[in-house]
Amino acid sequence: MIRLDVSQIHKNLKDPDRCFDLNIPCFEVKSGEKVAIIGATGSGKTTAMDILAMASQPDKCERFALAVGDKSYDLKQIATKPQKCARIRASFFGYVMQRSPLFPFLSVRENVTLQQLVAKRPDPAFIDVLLDRLGLTMIAGAFPSEISQGQKQRTAIARSLSHRPSVILCDEPTGALDPKTARQCLETIDWAAVQTGAALIMITHDWELAKACGFEFCSIQTCSLGKSHMAGELERRSCAAGPAKTRRGGDLSLGLSKQGSGSLVGGAR
Ligand SMILES: Nc1ncnc2c1ncn2[C@@H]1O[C@H](COP(=O)(O)OP(=O)(O)OP(=O)(O)O)[C@@H](O)[C@H]1O
Protein backbone atom coordinates (compact mmCIF):
# COMPACT_ATOMS: atom_id res chain seq x y z
CA MET A 1 0.00 0.00 0.00
CA ILE A 2 1.24 3.47 -0.93
CA ARG A 3 -0.07 6.69 0.59
CA LEU A 4 1.10 10.28 0.13
CA ASP A 5 -0.45 12.54 2.68
CA VAL A 6 0.05 16.27 3.27
CA SER A 7 -1.65 18.94 5.35
CA GLN A 8 -1.38 22.69 5.96
CA ILE A 9 1.25 23.33 3.35
CA HIS A 10 2.02 26.93 2.45
CA LYS A 11 4.36 28.42 -0.15
CA ASN A 12 4.86 32.07 -0.94
CA LEU A 13 6.34 33.26 -4.24
CA LYS A 14 7.20 36.91 -4.49
CA ASP A 15 9.16 39.36 -6.53
CA PRO A 16 9.24 43.16 -6.23
CA ASP A 17 5.99 43.61 -8.20
CA ARG A 18 3.73 40.74 -7.15
CA CYS A 19 3.07 37.97 -4.73
CA PHE A 20 1.46 34.51 -4.97
CA ASP A 21 0.40 32.31 -2.03
CA LEU A 22 -0.24 28.61 -2.44
CA ASN A 23 -2.10 26.70 0.26
CA ILE A 24 -2.74 22.97 0.45
CA PRO A 25 -4.95 22.47 3.52
CA CYS A 26 -5.24 18.73 2.97
CA PHE A 27 -4.26 16.37 0.15
CA GLU A 28 -4.03 12.61 0.13
CA VAL A 29 -3.53 10.06 -2.61
CA LYS A 30 -3.21 6.29 -2.32
CA SER A 31 -2.24 3.23 -4.38
CA GLY A 32 -4.44 2.79 -7.40
CA GLU A 33 -5.89 6.32 -7.23
CA LYS A 34 -5.65 8.65 -10.22
CA VAL A 35 -6.13 12.34 -9.53
CA ALA A 36 -6.16 15.02 -12.23
CA ILE A 37 -5.41 18.52 -10.96
CA ILE A 38 -7.14 21.16 -13.02
CA GLY A 39 -7.20 24.92 -12.71
CA ALA A 40 -6.80 28.14 -14.62
CA THR A 41 -3.38 29.03 -15.94
CA GLY A 42 -1.26 30.65 -13.21
CA SER A 43 -3.42 29.21 -10.42
CA GLY A 44 -0.51 27.35 -8.78
CA LYS A 45 -0.73 23.82 -10.18
CA THR A 46 2.98 23.48 -10.97
CA THR A 47 3.92 25.09 -7.65
CA ALA A 48 1.78 22.49 -5.86
CA MET A 49 3.15 19.63 -7.96
CA ASP A 50 6.78 20.66 -7.35
CA ILE A 51 6.12 20.48 -3.61
CA LEU A 52 4.31 17.12 -3.79
CA ALA A 53 7.23 15.76 -5.89
CA MET A 54 9.81 17.03 -3.36
CA ALA A 55 11.29 19.23 -6.08
CA SER A 56 10.58 22.37 -4.07
CA GLN A 57 10.32 22.95 -0.32
CA PRO A 58 7.24 24.47 1.29
CA ASP A 59 7.65 27.50 3.58
CA LYS A 60 5.32 25.95 6.13
CA CYS A 61 4.08 22.40 6.48
CA GLU A 62 2.19 20.52 9.16
CA ARG A 63 2.34 17.06 7.65
CA PHE A 64 4.15 15.60 4.61
CA ALA A 65 4.30 11.82 4.81
CA LEU A 66 4.78 8.87 2.49
CA ALA A 67 3.93 5.28 3.37
CA VAL A 68 5.20 2.45 1.15
CA GLY A 69 4.27 -1.03 2.34
CA ASP A 70 4.99 -1.22 6.05
CA LYS A 71 7.51 1.65 5.95
CA SER A 72 6.67 5.28 6.50
CA TYR A 73 8.76 8.31 5.70
CA ASP A 74 8.45 11.72 7.31
CA LEU A 75 9.12 13.81 4.20
CA LYS A 76 8.91 17.01 6.23
CA GLN A 77 12.06 15.97 8.09
CA ILE A 78 13.70 14.31 5.09
CA ALA A 79 13.25 17.46 2.95
CA THR A 80 15.69 19.27 5.24
CA LYS A 81 18.45 16.71 4.53
CA PRO A 82 19.53 17.17 0.89
CA GLN A 83 21.24 13.79 0.39
CA LYS A 84 18.48 11.74 1.98
CA CYS A 85 15.88 13.82 0.17
CA ALA A 86 17.57 13.09 -3.19
CA ARG A 87 17.65 9.35 -2.39
CA ILE A 88 13.98 9.17 -1.42
CA ARG A 89 12.94 11.26 -4.41
CA ALA A 90 14.95 9.12 -6.85
CA SER A 91 13.63 5.91 -5.38
CA PHE A 92 9.92 6.59 -4.83
CA PHE A 93 8.95 9.49 -7.09
CA GLY A 94 8.59 9.68 -10.85
CA TYR A 95 8.05 13.28 -11.99
CA VAL A 96 7.29 14.27 -15.57
CA MET A 97 7.72 18.04 -15.63
CA GLN A 98 6.10 20.36 -18.16
CA ARG A 99 9.40 20.54 -20.02
CA SER A 100 11.60 17.78 -18.65
CA PRO A 101 15.17 18.36 -19.83
CA LEU A 102 17.05 15.38 -21.28
CA PHE A 103 20.81 14.89 -21.14
CA PRO A 104 21.93 15.98 -24.62
CA PHE A 105 24.95 13.67 -24.70
CA LEU A 106 22.92 10.53 -23.87
CA SER A 107 20.68 8.60 -26.27
CA VAL A 108 16.96 8.13 -25.67
CA ARG A 109 17.58 4.72 -24.14
CA GLU A 110 20.48 5.97 -22.00
CA ASN A 111 18.38 8.87 -20.70
CA VAL A 112 15.73 6.36 -19.60
CA THR A 113 18.30 3.93 -18.17
CA LEU A 114 19.91 6.64 -16.07
CA GLN A 115 16.85 6.93 -13.83
CA GLN A 116 16.97 3.18 -13.08
CA LEU A 117 20.66 3.40 -12.24
CA VAL A 118 20.12 6.35 -9.87
CA ALA A 119 17.30 4.42 -8.19
CA LYS A 120 19.53 1.28 -8.09
CA ARG A 121 16.82 -0.72 -9.87
CA PRO A 122 18.25 -1.80 -13.25
CA ASP A 123 15.69 -3.58 -15.43
CA PRO A 124 16.49 -3.40 -19.18
CA ALA A 125 13.47 -5.56 -20.08
CA PHE A 126 11.09 -3.03 -18.50
CA ILE A 127 12.77 -0.26 -20.51
CA ASP A 128 12.14 -2.28 -23.70
CA VAL A 129 8.45 -2.49 -22.80
CA LEU A 130 8.18 1.24 -22.04
CA LEU A 131 9.99 2.25 -25.24
CA ASP A 132 7.72 -0.02 -27.23
CA ARG A 133 4.50 1.23 -25.60
CA LEU A 134 5.54 4.84 -26.10
CA GLY A 135 6.58 4.32 -29.75
CA LEU A 136 10.25 5.05 -29.08
CA THR A 137 11.91 1.75 -30.04
CA MET A 138 12.93 3.02 -33.49
CA ILE A 139 14.69 6.07 -32.03
CA ALA A 140 16.15 4.44 -28.89
CA GLY A 141 19.70 5.15 -30.15
CA ALA A 142 19.01 8.75 -31.22
CA PHE A 143 20.18 11.80 -29.27
CA PRO A 144 17.83 14.55 -28.03
CA SER A 145 19.03 16.94 -30.76
CA GLU A 146 17.87 14.39 -33.36
CA ILE A 147 14.29 13.90 -32.14
CA SER A 148 11.08 15.98 -32.07
CA GLN A 149 9.59 17.80 -29.06
CA GLY A 150 6.88 15.14 -28.74
CA GLN A 151 9.51 12.36 -28.82
CA LYS A 152 11.48 14.20 -26.12
CA GLN A 153 8.32 14.41 -24.03
CA ARG A 154 7.71 10.66 -24.44
CA THR A 155 11.34 9.95 -23.51
CA ALA A 156 10.83 11.99 -20.34
CA ILE A 157 7.69 9.96 -19.59
CA ALA A 158 9.57 6.66 -20.09
CA ARG A 159 12.36 7.91 -17.82
CA SER A 160 9.96 8.88 -15.04
CA LEU A 161 8.28 5.46 -15.14
CA SER A 162 11.38 3.30 -15.65
CA HIS A 163 12.27 2.77 -11.97
CA ARG A 164 8.69 1.77 -11.04
CA PRO A 165 8.05 4.73 -8.73
CA SER A 166 5.48 4.59 -5.93
CA VAL A 167 4.13 8.05 -6.73
CA ILE A 168 3.88 9.19 -10.35
CA LEU A 169 3.44 12.94 -10.87
CA CYS A 170 2.92 14.38 -14.34
CA ASP A 171 2.64 18.07 -15.22
CA GLU A 172 0.72 18.29 -18.50
CA PRO A 173 2.48 15.17 -19.82
CA THR A 174 0.59 15.15 -23.10
CA GLY A 175 0.79 18.89 -23.85
CA ALA A 176 3.10 18.50 -26.88
CA LEU A 177 1.33 15.48 -28.37
CA ASP A 178 -1.35 14.83 -30.97
CA PRO A 179 -4.62 13.33 -29.60
CA LYS A 180 -3.82 9.70 -30.56
CA THR A 181 -0.29 9.79 -29.13
CA ALA A 182 -1.56 11.67 -26.06
CA ARG A 183 -4.00 8.86 -25.35
CA GLN A 184 -1.32 6.20 -25.93
CA CYS A 185 0.97 7.99 -23.44
CA LEU A 186 -1.70 8.42 -20.81
CA GLU A 187 -2.64 4.76 -21.13
CA THR A 188 1.03 3.82 -20.66
CA ILE A 189 1.33 6.02 -17.57
CA ASP A 190 -1.86 4.43 -16.24
CA TRP A 191 -0.58 0.93 -17.10
CA ALA A 192 2.73 1.58 -15.30
CA ALA A 193 0.85 2.84 -12.24
CA VAL A 194 -1.27 -0.32 -12.18
CA GLN A 195 1.87 -2.53 -12.52
CA THR A 196 3.35 -1.15 -9.32
CA GLY A 197 0.19 -0.11 -7.48
CA ALA A 198 1.46 3.48 -7.67
CA ALA A 199 -0.54 6.59 -6.84
CA LEU A 200 -0.93 8.87 -9.87
CA ILE A 201 -1.29 12.66 -9.85
CA MET A 202 -1.51 14.61 -13.11
CA ILE A 203 -1.96 18.24 -14.08
CA THR A 204 -3.96 18.56 -17.25
CA HIS A 205 -6.06 20.94 -19.31
CA ASP A 206 -7.39 17.97 -21.32
CA TRP A 207 -10.43 17.12 -19.21
CA GLU A 208 -11.95 14.85 -21.83
CA LEU A 209 -8.89 12.60 -22.05
CA ALA A 210 -8.49 12.48 -18.27
CA LYS A 211 -12.16 11.61 -17.87
CA ALA A 212 -11.89 8.90 -20.54
CA CYS A 213 -8.92 7.39 -18.67
CA GLY A 214 -10.87 7.29 -15.39
CA PHE A 215 -9.23 10.14 -13.47
CA GLU A 216 -10.90 11.84 -10.53
CA PHE A 217 -10.72 15.63 -10.71
CA CYS A 218 -9.37 17.99 -8.11
CA SER A 219 -9.24 21.74 -8.67
CA ILE A 220 -7.13 24.67 -7.59
CA GLN A 221 -9.30 27.56 -6.46
CA THR A 222 -7.88 31.03 -6.94
CA CYS A 223 -8.68 34.41 -5.50
CA SER A 224 -7.24 37.90 -5.53
CA LEU A 225 -6.03 39.23 -2.18
CA GLY A 226 -5.05 42.64 -3.52
CA LYS A 227 -3.89 44.49 -6.62
CA SER A 228 -0.86 42.31 -7.21
CA HIS A 229 -1.46 39.52 -4.70
CA MET A 230 -3.00 36.24 -5.82
CA ALA A 231 -3.65 33.03 -3.91
CA GLY A 232 -4.37 29.46 -4.96
CA GLU A 233 -5.68 26.58 -2.87
CA LEU A 234 -5.58 22.84 -3.58
CA GLU A 235 -7.50 20.42 -1.44
CA ARG A 236 -8.35 16.75 -1.63
CA ARG A 237 -9.90 15.37 1.47
CA SER A 238 -9.00 12.13 3.13
CA CYS A 239 -10.50 9.18 1.35
CA ALA A 240 -11.44 7.82 4.75
CA ALA A 241 -13.87 10.75 4.99
CA GLY A 242 -15.50 9.75 1.70
CA PRO A 243 -15.00 10.98 -1.85
CA ALA A 244 -13.77 14.54 -2.36
CA LYS A 245 -16.68 16.97 -2.42
CA THR A 246 -16.89 20.05 -4.61
CA ARG A 247 -17.28 23.41 -2.93
CA ARG A 248 -20.30 24.01 -5.10
CA GLY A 249 -21.08 20.35 -5.67
CA GLY A 250 -21.61 18.41 -8.87
CA ASP A 251 -19.72 18.49 -12.11
CA LEU A 252 -16.93 20.71 -13.31
CA SER A 253 -17.89 24.34 -13.68
CA LEU A 254 -16.08 27.55 -14.39
CA GLY A 255 -16.98 30.54 -12.26
CA LEU A 256 -15.70 33.94 -11.26
CA SER A 257 -14.79 34.94 -7.73
CA LYS A 258 -16.05 38.19 -6.18
CA GLN A 259 -12.76 39.90 -6.96
CA GLY A 260 -13.10 38.94 -10.62
CA SER A 261 -10.25 36.42 -10.71
CA GLY A 262 -10.82 33.07 -12.40
CA SER A 263 -11.93 30.23 -10.18
CA LEU A 264 -12.16 26.73 -11.52
CA VAL A 265 -14.21 24.38 -9.41
CA GLY A 266 -14.05 20.62 -9.76
CA GLY A 267 -14.91 17.51 -7.86
CA ALA A 268 -15.25 13.78 -7.77
CA ARG A 269 -16.28 11.94 -10.89
N1 LIG B 1 8.74 34.71 -8.20
C1 LIG B 1 7.43 34.89 -8.27
N2 LIG B 1 6.84 35.93 -7.64
C2 LIG B 1 5.52 36.11 -7.66
N3 LIG B 1 4.66 35.29 -8.31
C3 LIG B 1 5.19 34.24 -8.97
C4 LIG B 1 6.59 33.97 -8.97
N4 LIG B 1 6.81 32.85 -9.69
C5 LIG B 1 5.59 32.45 -10.12
N5 LIG B 1 4.63 33.29 -9.69
C6 LIG B 1 3.18 33.18 -9.93
O1 LIG B 1 2.72 32.05 -9.21
C7 LIG B 1 1.52 31.57 -9.83
C8 LIG B 1 1.55 30.06 -9.88
O2 LIG B 1 2.44 29.61 -10.91
P1 LIG B 1 2.35 28.12 -11.44
O3 LIG B 1 3.42 27.93 -12.46
O4 LIG B 1 2.34 27.20 -10.28
O5 LIG B 1 0.91 28.12 -12.14
P2 LIG B 1 0.20 26.99 -13.02
O6 LIG B 1 -1.19 26.85 -12.51
O7 LIG B 1 1.04 25.77 -13.06
O8 LIG B 1 0.19 27.69 -14.46
P3 LIG B 1 0.12 27.03 -15.93
O9 LIG B 1 -1.18 26.31 -16.08
O10 LIG B 1 0.20 28.25 -16.82
O11 LIG B 1 1.33 26.14 -16.09
C9 LIG B 1 1.43 32.25 -11.19
O12 LIG B 1 0.38 33.20 -11.15
C10 LIG B 1 2.80 32.90 -11.36
O13 LIG B 1 2.71 34.09 -12.11
Coordinates of C-alpha atoms and ligand atoms in Angstrom, one line a residue:
M1 CA 0.0 0.0 0.0
I2 CA 1.2 3.5 -0.9
R3 CA -0.1 6.7 0.6
L4 CA 1.1 10.3 0.1
D5 CA -0.5 12.5 2.7
V6 CA 0.1 16.3 3.3
S7 CA -1.7 18.9 5.4
Q8 CA -1.4 22.7 6.0
I9 CA 1.3 23.3 3.3
H10 CA 2.0 26.9 2.5
K11 CA 4.4 28.4 -0.2
N12 CA 4.9 32.1 -0.9
L13 CA 6.3 33.3 -4.2
K14 CA 7.2 36.9 -4.5
D15 CA 9.2 39.4 -6.5
P16 CA 9.2 43.2 -6.2
D17 CA 6.0 43.6 -8.2
R18 CA 3.7 40.7 -7.2
C19 CA 3.1 38.0 -4.7
F20 CA 1.5 34.5 -5.0
D21 CA 0.4 32.3 -2.0
L22 CA -0.2 28.6 -2.4
N23 CA -2.1 26.7 0.3
I24 CA -2.7 23.0 0.4
P25 CA -5.0 22.5 3.5
C26 CA -5.2 18.7 3.0
F27 CA -4.3 16.4 0.1
E28 CA -4.0 12.6 0.1
V29 CA -3.5 10.1 -2.6
K30 CA -3.2 6.3 -2.3
S31 CA -2.2 3.2 -4.4
G32 CA -4.4 2.8 -7.4
E33 CA -5.9 6.3 -7.2
K34 CA -5.6 8.6 -10.2
V35 CA -6.1 12.3 -9.5
A36 CA -6.2 15.0 -12.2
I37 CA -5.4 18.5 -11.0
I38 CA -7.1 21.2 -13.0
G39 CA -7.2 24.9 -12.7
A40 CA -6.8 28.1 -14.6
T41 CA -3.4 29.0 -15.9
G42 CA -1.3 30.7 -13.2
S43 CA -3.4 29.2 -10.4
G44 CA -0.5 27.3 -8.8
K45 CA -0.7 23.8 -10.2
T46 CA 3.0 23.5 -11.0
T47 CA 3.9 25.1 -7.7
A48 CA 1.8 22.5 -5.9
M49 CA 3.1 19.6 -8.0
D50 CA 6.8 20.7 -7.3
I51 CA 6.1 20.5 -3.6
L52 CA 4.3 17.1 -3.8
A53 CA 7.2 15.8 -5.9
M54 CA 9.8 17.0 -3.4
A55 CA 11.3 19.2 -6.1
S56 CA 10.6 22.4 -4.1
Q57 CA 10.3 22.9 -0.3
P58 CA 7.2 24.5 1.3
D59 CA 7.6 27.5 3.6
K60 CA 5.3 25.9 6.1
C61 CA 4.1 22.4 6.5
E62 CA 2.2 20.5 9.2
R63 CA 2.3 17.1 7.6
F64 CA 4.1 15.6 4.6
A65 CA 4.3 11.8 4.8
L66 CA 4.8 8.9 2.5
A67 CA 3.9 5.3 3.4
V68 CA 5.2 2.5 1.2
G69 CA 4.3 -1.0 2.3
D70 CA 5.0 -1.2 6.0
K71 CA 7.5 1.6 6.0
S72 CA 6.7 5.3 6.5
Y73 CA 8.8 8.3 5.7
D74 CA 8.5 11.7 7.3
L75 CA 9.1 13.8 4.2
K76 CA 8.9 17.0 6.2
Q77 CA 12.1 16.0 8.1
I78 CA 13.7 14.3 5.1
A79 CA 13.2 17.5 2.9
T80 CA 15.7 19.3 5.2
K81 CA 18.4 16.7 4.5
P82 CA 19.5 17.2 0.9
Q83 CA 21.2 13.8 0.4
K84 CA 18.5 11.7 2.0
C85 CA 15.9 13.8 0.2
A86 CA 17.6 13.1 -3.2
R87 CA 17.6 9.3 -2.4
I88 CA 14.0 9.2 -1.4
R89 CA 12.9 11.3 -4.4
A90 CA 15.0 9.1 -6.9
S91 CA 13.6 5.9 -5.4
F92 CA 9.9 6.6 -4.8
F93 CA 8.9 9.5 -7.1
G94 CA 8.6 9.7 -10.9
Y95 CA 8.0 13.3 -12.0
V96 CA 7.3 14.3 -15.6
M97 CA 7.7 18.0 -15.6
Q98 CA 6.1 20.4 -18.2
R99 CA 9.4 20.5 -20.0
S100 CA 11.6 17.8 -18.7
P101 CA 15.2 18.4 -19.8
L102 CA 17.0 15.4 -21.3
F103 CA 20.8 14.9 -21.1
P104 CA 21.9 16.0 -24.6
F105 CA 24.9 13.7 -24.7
L106 CA 22.9 10.5 -23.9
S107 CA 20.7 8.6 -26.3
V108 CA 17.0 8.1 -25.7
R109 CA 17.6 4.7 -24.1
E110 CA 20.5 6.0 -22.0
N111 CA 18.4 8.9 -20.7
V112 CA 15.7 6.4 -19.6
T113 CA 18.3 3.9 -18.2
L114 CA 19.9 6.6 -16.1
Q115 CA 16.8 6.9 -13.8
Q116 CA 17.0 3.2 -13.1
L117 CA 20.7 3.4 -12.2
V118 CA 20.1 6.3 -9.9
A119 CA 17.3 4.4 -8.2
K120 CA 19.5 1.3 -8.1
R121 CA 16.8 -0.7 -9.9
P122 CA 18.2 -1.8 -13.2
D123 CA 15.7 -3.6 -15.4
P124 CA 16.5 -3.4 -19.2
A125 CA 13.5 -5.6 -20.1
F126 CA 11.1 -3.0 -18.5
I127 CA 12.8 -0.3 -20.5
D128 CA 12.1 -2.3 -23.7
V129 CA 8.4 -2.5 -22.8
L130 CA 8.2 1.2 -22.0
L131 CA 10.0 2.3 -25.2
D132 CA 7.7 0.0 -27.2
R133 CA 4.5 1.2 -25.6
L134 CA 5.5 4.8 -26.1
G135 CA 6.6 4.3 -29.7
L136 CA 10.2 5.1 -29.1
T137 CA 11.9 1.7 -30.0
M138 CA 12.9 3.0 -33.5
I139 CA 14.7 6.1 -32.0
A140 CA 16.2 4.4 -28.9
G141 CA 19.7 5.2 -30.1
A142 CA 19.0 8.8 -31.2
F143 CA 20.2 11.8 -29.3
P144 CA 17.8 14.5 -28.0
S145 CA 19.0 16.9 -30.8
E146 CA 17.9 14.4 -33.4
I147 CA 14.3 13.9 -32.1
S148 CA 11.1 16.0 -32.1
Q149 CA 9.6 17.8 -29.1
G150 CA 6.9 15.1 -28.7
Q151 CA 9.5 12.4 -28.8
K152 CA 11.5 14.2 -26.1
Q153 CA 8.3 14.4 -24.0
R154 CA 7.7 10.7 -24.4
T155 CA 11.3 9.9 -23.5
A156 CA 10.8 12.0 -20.3
I157 CA 7.7 10.0 -19.6
A158 CA 9.6 6.7 -20.1
R159 CA 12.4 7.9 -17.8
S160 CA 10.0 8.9 -15.0
L161 CA 8.3 5.5 -15.1
S162 CA 11.4 3.3 -15.6
H163 CA 12.3 2.8 -12.0
R164 CA 8.7 1.8 -11.0
P165 CA 8.0 4.7 -8.7
S166 CA 5.5 4.6 -5.9
V167 CA 4.1 8.0 -6.7
I168 CA 3.9 9.2 -10.3
L169 CA 3.4 12.9 -10.9
C170 CA 2.9 14.4 -14.3
D171 CA 2.6 18.1 -15.2
E172 CA 0.7 18.3 -18.5
P173 CA 2.5 15.2 -19.8
T174 CA 0.6 15.1 -23.1
G175 CA 0.8 18.9 -23.8
A176 CA 3.1 18.5 -26.9
L177 CA 1.3 15.5 -28.4
D178 CA -1.3 14.8 -31.0
P179 CA -4.6 13.3 -29.6
K180 CA -3.8 9.7 -30.6
T181 CA -0.3 9.8 -29.1
A182 CA -1.6 11.7 -26.1
R183 CA -4.0 8.9 -25.3
Q184 CA -1.3 6.2 -25.9
C185 CA 1.0 8.0 -23.4
L186 CA -1.7 8.4 -20.8
E187 CA -2.6 4.8 -21.1
T188 CA 1.0 3.8 -20.7
I189 CA 1.3 6.0 -17.6
D190 CA -1.9 4.4 -16.2
W191 CA -0.6 0.9 -17.1
A192 CA 2.7 1.6 -15.3
A193 CA 0.9 2.8 -12.2
V194 CA -1.3 -0.3 -12.2
Q195 CA 1.9 -2.5 -12.5
T196 CA 3.3 -1.1 -9.3
G197 CA 0.2 -0.1 -7.5
A198 CA 1.5 3.5 -7.7
A199 CA -0.5 6.6 -6.8
L200 CA -0.9 8.9 -9.9
I201 CA -1.3 12.7 -9.9
M202 CA -1.5 14.6 -13.1
I203 CA -2.0 18.2 -14.1
T204 CA -4.0 18.6 -17.3
H205 CA -6.1 20.9 -19.3
D206 CA -7.4 18.0 -21.3
W207 CA -10.4 17.1 -19.2
E208 CA -12.0 14.8 -21.8
L209 CA -8.9 12.6 -22.0
A210 CA -8.5 12.5 -18.3
K211 CA -12.2 11.6 -17.9
A212 CA -11.9 8.9 -20.5
C213 CA -8.9 7.4 -18.7
G214 CA -10.9 7.3 -15.4
F215 CA -9.2 10.1 -13.5
E216 CA -10.9 11.8 -10.5
F217 CA -10.7 15.6 -10.7
C218 CA -9.4 18.0 -8.1
S219 CA -9.2 21.7 -8.7
I220 CA -7.1 24.7 -7.6
Q221 CA -9.3 27.6 -6.5
T222 CA -7.9 31.0 -6.9
C223 CA -8.7 34.4 -5.5
S224 CA -7.2 37.9 -5.5
L225 CA -6.0 39.2 -2.2
G226 CA -5.0 42.6 -3.5
K227 CA -3.9 44.5 -6.6
S228 CA -0.9 42.3 -7.2
H229 CA -1.5 39.5 -4.7
M230 CA -3.0 36.2 -5.8
A231 CA -3.6 33.0 -3.9
G232 CA -4.4 29.5 -5.0
E233 CA -5.7 26.6 -2.9
L234 CA -5.6 22.8 -3.6
E235 CA -7.5 20.4 -1.4
R236 CA -8.4 16.7 -1.6
R237 CA -9.9 15.4 1.5
S238 CA -9.0 12.1 3.1
C239 CA -10.5 9.2 1.4
A240 CA -11.4 7.8 4.8
A241 CA -13.9 10.8 5.0
G242 CA -15.5 9.8 1.7
P243 CA -15.0 11.0 -1.9
A244 CA -13.8 14.5 -2.4
K245 CA -16.7 17.0 -2.4
T246 CA -16.9 20.0 -4.6
R247 CA -17.3 23.4 -2.9
R248 CA -20.3 24.0 -5.1
G249 CA -21.1 20.4 -5.7
G250 CA -21.6 18.4 -8.9
D251 CA -19.7 18.5 -12.1
L252 CA -16.9 20.7 -13.3
S253 CA -17.9 24.3 -13.7
L254 CA -16.1 27.5 -14.4
G255 CA -17.0 30.5 -12.3
L256 CA -15.7 33.9 -11.3
S257 CA -14.8 34.9 -7.7
K258 CA -16.1 38.2 -6.2
Q259 CA -12.8 39.9 -7.0
G260 CA -13.1 38.9 -10.6
S261 CA -10.3 36.4 -10.7
G262 CA -10.8 33.1 -12.4
S263 CA -11.9 30.2 -10.2
L264 CA -12.2 26.7 -11.5
V265 CA -14.2 24.4 -9.4
G266 CA -14.1 20.6 -9.8
G267 CA -14.9 17.5 -7.9
A268 CA -15.2 13.8 -7.8
R269 CA -16.3 11.9 -10.9
Ligands
LIG1 N1 8.7 34.7 -8.2 C1 7.4 34.9 -8.3 N2 6.8 35.9 -7.6 C2 5.5 36.1 -7.7 N3 4.7 35.3 -8.3 C3 5.2 34.2 -9.0 C4 6.6 34.0 -9.0 N4 6.8 32.9 -9.7 C5 5.6 32.4 -10.1 N5 4.6 33.3 -9.7 C6 3.2 33.2 -9.9 O1 2.7 32.0 -9.2 C7 1.5 31.6 -9.8 C8 1.5 30.1 -9.9 O2 2.4 29.6 -10.9 P1 2.3 28.1 -11.4 O3 3.4 27.9 -12.5 O4 2.3 27.2 -10.3 O5 0.9 28.1 -12.1 P2 0.2 27.0 -13.0 O6 -1.2 26.8 -12.5 O7 1.0 25.8 -13.1 O8 0.2 27.7 -14.5 P3 0.1 27.0 -15.9 O9 -1.2 26.3 -16.1 O10 0.2 28.2 -16.8 O11 1.3 26.1 -16.1 C9 1.4 32.3 -11.2 O12 0.4 33.2 -11.1 C10 2.8 32.9 -11.4 O13 2.7 34.1 -12.1

